[in-house]
Amino acid sequence: MSETQVCRQDDNVLETGTVPIIFVPGVMGSRISIPGGVDWDPDAPVSAMLPGWVMALASNVSKKLAPPSGGESSAPLLREASGLKGTQEQRGWGEIAKDFYRKILVALDGMSFGNYKTPVYAAGYDWRQSNTISGKYLAKHIGDILTAEKAEHFVMISHSMGGLATRACLKGSDDIRGKCLGIIHIAQPVDGAPVFIRRMFDGAAKDGFVMSQLLGSDRVTFQKVVSRATGPLQLLVTPNYRDRNGAWWYTYSTFERP
């Protein structure tokens, strides 16, 4: 019995290559180094965050939440973190809060996608500033990642306000947009964040002691704290939020007399 070699000549090709997975966190999820002040670091012990943030006056917290002066400059990010391997630290895992996101990074890192190499990166950003500015920062950062990995394409995963920053990133850069194979948005506040507008009405008293002390337990304090934070203010709801009758409910009257 003779042997016959069978060979397909159409799409029988084993695809390989490097496609980085880039995770972009939500508001307050990036660890920010604040020159001349107390760093924003959710991974730090509560005792370290108490004097500069949690127990600080609203006016002082508001100053820290103001974006850097000078247009499109960004505050440096904290990169060193406990429990990271060398490659993980190089890929920015230390830039984002461990308690918020470490599990999802580890899970992604342990997955396999065919024969592709998919290094997992975390892309923190200065969430205090406009998402437009954060988008420009992300575009440059992604370009650097592609160069380092000798990769032509990438995939993004965003959480919360990170979705707004990634959309701004792709909208502002034709080159980066053309290299993006796809995006997964987790809880993206497309039309704004209801929790933010609720805090505009009654503060953060319902969000636990730490958040209540940090952001203010009443509306006046909360508004004072966030008044300079351009990025978080972009989480205000849009007219797409309607009441049960389909009418726009968020007016000056409802805000002043809820």
CSV table of C-alpha atoms in Angstrom, one decimal:
chain,number,residue,atom,x,y,z
A,1,MET,CA,0.0,0.0,0.0
A,2,SER,CA,1.6,3.3,-1.1
A,3,GLU,CA,1.7,6.4,1.0
A,4,THR,CA,0.2,9.7,-0.5
A,5,GLN,CA,1.1,13.1,0.9
A,6,VAL,CA,-1.9,15.4,1.3
A,7,CYS,CA,-1.2,19.1,1.3
A,8,ARG,CA,-3.7,22.0,1.5
A,9,GLN,CA,-2.8,25.1,-0.4
A,10,ASP,CA,-5.3,27.6,0.9
A,11,ASP,CA,-5.3,28.8,4.5
A,12,ASN,CA,-3.5,26.0,6.2
A,13,VAL,CA,-0.9,28.3,7.8
A,14,LEU,CA,0.1,28.3,11.4
A,15,GLU,CA,0.0,31.9,12.5
A,16,THR,CA,2.5,33.0,15.1
A,17,GLY,CA,4.0,36.2,16.4
A,18,THR,CA,3.8,38.6,19.3
A,19,VAL,CA,0.6,40.5,20.2
A,20,PRO,CA,0.9,42.4,23.5
A,21,ILE,CA,-2.1,42.6,25.7
A,22,ILE,CA,-2.3,46.1,27.3
A,23,PHE,CA,-4.5,46.7,30.4
A,24,VAL,CA,-5.6,50.2,31.1
A,25,PRO,CA,-7.0,50.8,34.6
A,26,GLY,CA,-9.8,53.0,35.8
A,27,VAL,CA,-9.9,56.3,37.7
A,28,MET,CA,-7.7,56.3,40.8
A,29,GLY,CA,-6.3,52.9,39.8
A,30,SER,CA,-2.8,54.2,38.7
A,31,ARG,CA,-0.1,54.9,41.3
A,32,ILE,CA,1.0,58.5,40.9
A,33,SER,CA,4.1,60.1,42.2
A,34,ILE,CA,3.2,63.6,43.2
A,35,PRO,CA,6.2,66.0,43.5
A,36,GLY,CA,6.2,67.9,46.8
A,37,GLY,CA,3.3,65.9,48.2
A,38,VAL,CA,2.1,62.6,49.3
A,39,ASP,CA,2.0,60.1,46.5
A,40,TRP,CA,-1.3,58.6,45.4
A,41,ASP,CA,-0.7,54.9,46.1
A,42,PRO,CA,-3.6,52.6,46.9
A,43,ASP,CA,-1.1,49.9,47.7
A,44,ALA,CA,0.5,51.9,50.6
A,45,PRO,CA,-0.6,51.1,54.2
A,46,VAL,CA,-3.6,53.1,55.4
A,47,SER,CA,-1.3,54.8,58.0
A,48,ALA,CA,0.8,56.2,55.1
A,49,MET,CA,-2.3,57.5,53.3
A,50,LEU,CA,-4.0,59.0,56.3
A,51,PRO,CA,-2.2,62.3,56.9
A,52,GLY,CA,-1.8,63.3,53.2
A,53,TRP,CA,-5.1,62.1,51.8
A,54,VAL,CA,-7.7,60.5,54.0
A,55,MET,CA,-7.5,62.9,57.0
A,56,ALA,CA,-6.4,66.0,55.0
A,57,LEU,CA,-8.5,69.1,54.5
A,58,ALA,CA,-10.7,69.1,51.4
A,59,SER,CA,-8.8,72.1,50.0
A,60,ASN,CA,-5.5,70.2,50.3
A,61,VAL,CA,-6.9,67.1,48.6
A,62,SER,CA,-8.3,69.3,45.8
A,63,LYS,CA,-4.8,70.7,45.2
A,64,LYS,CA,-3.3,67.2,44.9
A,65,LEU,CA,-6.0,66.2,42.5
A,66,ALA,CA,-5.3,69.1,40.2
A,67,PRO,CA,-3.5,68.0,37.0
A,68,PRO,CA,0.1,69.1,36.6
A,69,SER,CA,0.5,72.6,35.3
A,70,GLY,CA,2.1,73.0,31.9
A,71,GLY,CA,-0.5,71.6,29.5
A,72,GLU,CA,0.1,68.0,28.6
A,73,SER,CA,2.7,67.1,31.2
A,74,SER,CA,2.0,64.0,33.3
A,75,ALA,CA,3.1,63.1,36.8
A,76,PRO,CA,5.5,60.2,37.0
A,77,LEU,CA,4.1,56.8,37.9
A,78,LEU,CA,5.3,54.6,40.7
A,79,ARG,CA,6.7,51.4,39.1
A,80,GLU,CA,8.2,49.4,42.0
A,81,ALA,CA,5.9,47.0,43.8
A,82,SER,CA,6.1,44.0,46.0
A,83,GLY,CA,5.7,40.5,44.7
A,84,LEU,CA,6.7,41.3,41.1
A,85,LYS,CA,9.0,39.3,38.9
A,86,GLY,CA,11.5,41.3,36.8
A,87,THR,CA,9.5,41.0,33.6
A,88,GLN,CA,6.3,42.0,35.3
A,89,GLU,CA,7.8,45.1,36.7
A,90,GLN,CA,9.3,45.9,33.3
A,91,ARG,CA,5.8,45.6,31.8
A,92,GLY,CA,4.4,48.2,34.1
A,93,TRP,CA,2.5,46.0,36.6
A,94,GLY,CA,3.7,48.2,39.4
A,95,GLU,CA,2.1,51.2,37.9
A,96,ILE,CA,-1.4,50.1,38.8
A,97,ALA,CA,-3.0,49.2,42.2
A,98,LYS,CA,-2.2,45.7,43.3
A,99,ASP,CA,-5.4,45.1,45.2
A,100,PHE,CA,-7.5,46.4,42.3
A,101,TYR,CA,-5.9,44.7,39.4
A,102,ARG,CA,-3.1,42.2,40.2
A,103,LYS,CA,-5.4,39.1,39.9
A,104,ILE,CA,-6.6,40.0,36.4
A,105,LEU,CA,-3.0,40.6,35.2
A,106,VAL,CA,-1.9,37.2,36.6
A,107,ALA,CA,-4.9,35.5,35.0
A,108,LEU,CA,-4.2,37.0,31.6
A,109,ASP,CA,-0.6,36.2,31.9
A,110,GLY,CA,-1.5,32.5,32.5
A,111,MET,CA,-3.6,32.2,29.4
A,112,SER,CA,-2.5,31.0,26.0
A,113,PHE,CA,-4.0,32.2,22.7
A,114,GLY,CA,-3.0,29.7,20.0
A,115,ASN,CA,0.7,30.0,19.0
A,116,TYR,CA,0.8,33.7,19.7
A,117,LYS,CA,3.1,35.2,22.3
A,118,THR,CA,1.0,37.6,24.4
A,119,PRO,CA,3.0,39.5,27.0
A,120,VAL,CA,0.7,41.3,29.4
A,121,TYR,CA,1.4,45.0,30.1
A,122,ALA,CA,-0.2,47.4,32.5
A,123,ALA,CA,-0.5,51.0,31.2
A,124,GLY,CA,-1.0,53.4,34.1
A,125,TYR,CA,-1.7,57.1,33.5
A,126,ASP,CA,-2.2,60.3,35.4
A,127,TRP,CA,-6.0,60.0,35.8
A,128,ARG,CA,-6.3,63.5,37.2
A,129,GLN,CA,-5.9,65.1,33.8
A,130,SER,CA,-8.2,65.1,30.8
A,131,ASN,CA,-8.8,61.8,29.0
A,132,THR,CA,-7.6,63.5,25.8
A,133,ILE,CA,-4.2,64.1,27.3
A,134,SER,CA,-4.1,60.6,28.8
A,135,GLY,CA,-5.0,59.3,25.4
A,136,LYS,CA,-1.9,61.0,23.9
A,137,TYR,CA,0.2,59.6,26.7
A,138,LEU,CA,-1.1,56.1,26.1
A,139,ALA,CA,-0.5,56.3,22.3
A,140,LYS,CA,3.2,57.0,22.9
A,141,HIS,CA,3.4,54.4,25.5
A,142,ILE,CA,1.8,51.8,23.3
A,143,GLY,CA,4.2,52.7,20.5
A,144,ASP,CA,7.1,52.1,22.9
A,145,ILE,CA,5.7,48.7,23.9
A,146,LEU,CA,5.4,47.6,20.2
A,147,THR,CA,8.9,48.7,19.5
A,148,ALA,CA,10.3,46.8,22.6
A,149,GLU,CA,8.4,43.7,21.6
A,150,LYS,CA,9.1,44.0,17.9
A,151,ALA,CA,5.3,43.6,17.4
A,152,GLU,CA,3.0,45.0,14.8
A,153,HIS,CA,-0.3,44.7,16.6
A,154,PHE,CA,-1.8,44.7,20.1
A,155,VAL,CA,-5.0,44.1,22.0
A,156,MET,CA,-6.3,46.4,24.8
A,157,ILE,CA,-8.4,45.7,27.9
A,158,SER,CA,-9.8,48.7,29.8
A,159,HIS,CA,-11.6,49.2,33.0
A,160,SER,CA,-14.0,52.0,33.9
A,161,MET,CA,-12.6,55.5,32.9
A,162,GLY,CA,-9.7,53.7,31.3
A,163,GLY,CA,-12.2,53.0,28.5
A,164,LEU,CA,-12.5,56.8,27.9
A,165,ALA,CA,-8.7,57.2,27.9
A,166,THR,CA,-8.3,54.3,25.4
A,167,ARG,CA,-11.0,55.7,23.1
A,168,ALA,CA,-9.2,59.1,23.1
A,169,CYS,CA,-5.9,57.3,22.4
A,170,LEU,CA,-7.2,55.5,19.3
A,171,LYS,CA,-9.2,58.5,18.1
A,172,GLY,CA,-6.2,60.7,18.3
A,173,SER,CA,-3.7,58.4,16.6
A,174,ASP,CA,-4.4,56.8,13.2
A,175,ASP,CA,-1.2,54.8,13.5
A,176,ILE,CA,-1.9,53.3,16.8
A,177,ARG,CA,-5.6,52.7,15.9
A,178,GLY,CA,-4.5,50.8,12.8
A,179,LYS,CA,-2.4,48.4,14.9
A,180,CYS,CA,-5.1,47.6,17.5
A,181,LEU,CA,-6.7,44.2,16.8
A,182,GLY,CA,-9.5,44.7,19.4
A,183,ILE,CA,-10.5,46.2,22.7
A,184,ILE,CA,-12.4,44.7,25.6
A,185,HIS,CA,-14.0,47.4,27.8
A,186,ILE,CA,-15.0,46.5,31.3
A,187,ALA,CA,-17.7,48.7,32.9
A,188,GLN,CA,-16.9,51.6,30.6
A,189,PRO,CA,-18.9,54.8,31.7
A,190,VAL,CA,-19.9,55.6,28.1
A,191,ASP,CA,-22.6,58.1,29.3
A,192,GLY,CA,-21.0,59.0,32.6
A,193,ALA,CA,-20.8,57.3,36.0
A,194,PRO,CA,-24.0,57.2,38.1
A,195,VAL,CA,-21.9,56.8,41.3
A,196,PHE,CA,-20.1,60.1,40.5
A,197,ILE,CA,-23.3,62.0,40.0
A,198,ARG,CA,-24.7,60.5,43.2
A,199,ARG,CA,-21.7,61.8,45.1
A,200,MET,CA,-22.3,65.2,43.5
A,201,PHE,CA,-25.7,65.1,45.3
A,202,ASP,CA,-24.9,63.6,48.6
A,203,GLY,CA,-21.1,63.1,48.9
A,204,ALA,CA,-19.4,59.8,49.6
A,205,ALA,CA,-20.9,59.0,53.0
A,206,LYS,CA,-22.3,55.7,51.7
A,207,ASP,CA,-18.9,54.5,50.4
A,208,GLY,CA,-17.2,53.5,53.7
A,209,PHE,CA,-15.1,55.4,56.1
A,210,VAL,CA,-11.9,55.8,54.0
A,211,MET,CA,-13.7,57.0,50.8
A,212,SER,CA,-16.0,59.2,52.9
A,213,GLN,CA,-13.0,60.9,54.6
A,214,LEU,CA,-11.1,61.1,51.4
A,215,LEU,CA,-13.8,62.5,49.0
A,216,GLY,CA,-16.1,64.1,51.5
A,217,SER,CA,-19.2,62.9,53.3
A,218,ASP,CA,-21.4,65.7,52.0
A,219,ARG,CA,-22.0,67.3,48.6
A,220,VAL,CA,-20.2,70.5,49.3
A,221,THR,CA,-17.0,68.8,50.4
A,222,PHE,CA,-17.1,66.3,47.5
A,223,GLN,CA,-17.5,69.1,45.0
A,224,LYS,CA,-14.6,71.0,46.5
A,225,VAL,CA,-12.4,67.9,46.4
A,226,VAL,CA,-13.0,67.1,42.8
A,227,SER,CA,-13.4,70.6,41.5
A,228,ARG,CA,-9.9,70.7,39.9
A,229,ALA,CA,-9.7,67.0,38.8
A,230,THR,CA,-10.3,67.3,35.0
A,231,GLY,CA,-10.4,63.5,34.4
A,232,PRO,CA,-12.9,62.6,37.1
A,233,LEU,CA,-15.1,65.5,36.2
A,234,GLN,CA,-15.5,63.9,32.7
A,235,LEU,CA,-17.4,61.1,34.5
A,236,LEU,CA,-20.4,63.4,34.9
A,237,VAL,CA,-23.5,61.9,33.3
A,238,THR,CA,-24.6,62.9,29.8
A,239,PRO,CA,-28.2,63.6,28.5
A,240,ASN,CA,-28.4,60.0,27.5
A,241,TYR,CA,-29.4,59.2,31.1
A,242,ARG,CA,-33.2,59.5,31.2
A,243,ASP,CA,-35.9,59.0,33.7
A,244,ARG,CA,-38.6,56.4,33.3
A,245,ASN,CA,-40.6,58.6,31.0
A,246,GLY,CA,-37.6,59.2,28.7
A,247,ALA,CA,-37.1,62.8,29.9
A,248,TRP,CA,-33.9,64.5,30.8
A,249,TRP,CA,-33.9,64.8,34.6
A,250,TYR,CA,-30.5,66.4,35.5
A,251,THR,CA,-31.2,70.1,35.5
A,252,TYR,CA,-30.1,73.0,37.7
A,253,SER,CA,-33.3,72.7,39.6
A,254,THR,CA,-32.9,69.0,40.4
A,255,PHE,CA,-29.3,69.5,41.4
A,256,GLU,CA,-30.1,72.4,43.8
A,257,ARG,CA,-33.3,70.8,45.1
A,258,PRO,CA,-32.9,67.0,44.7
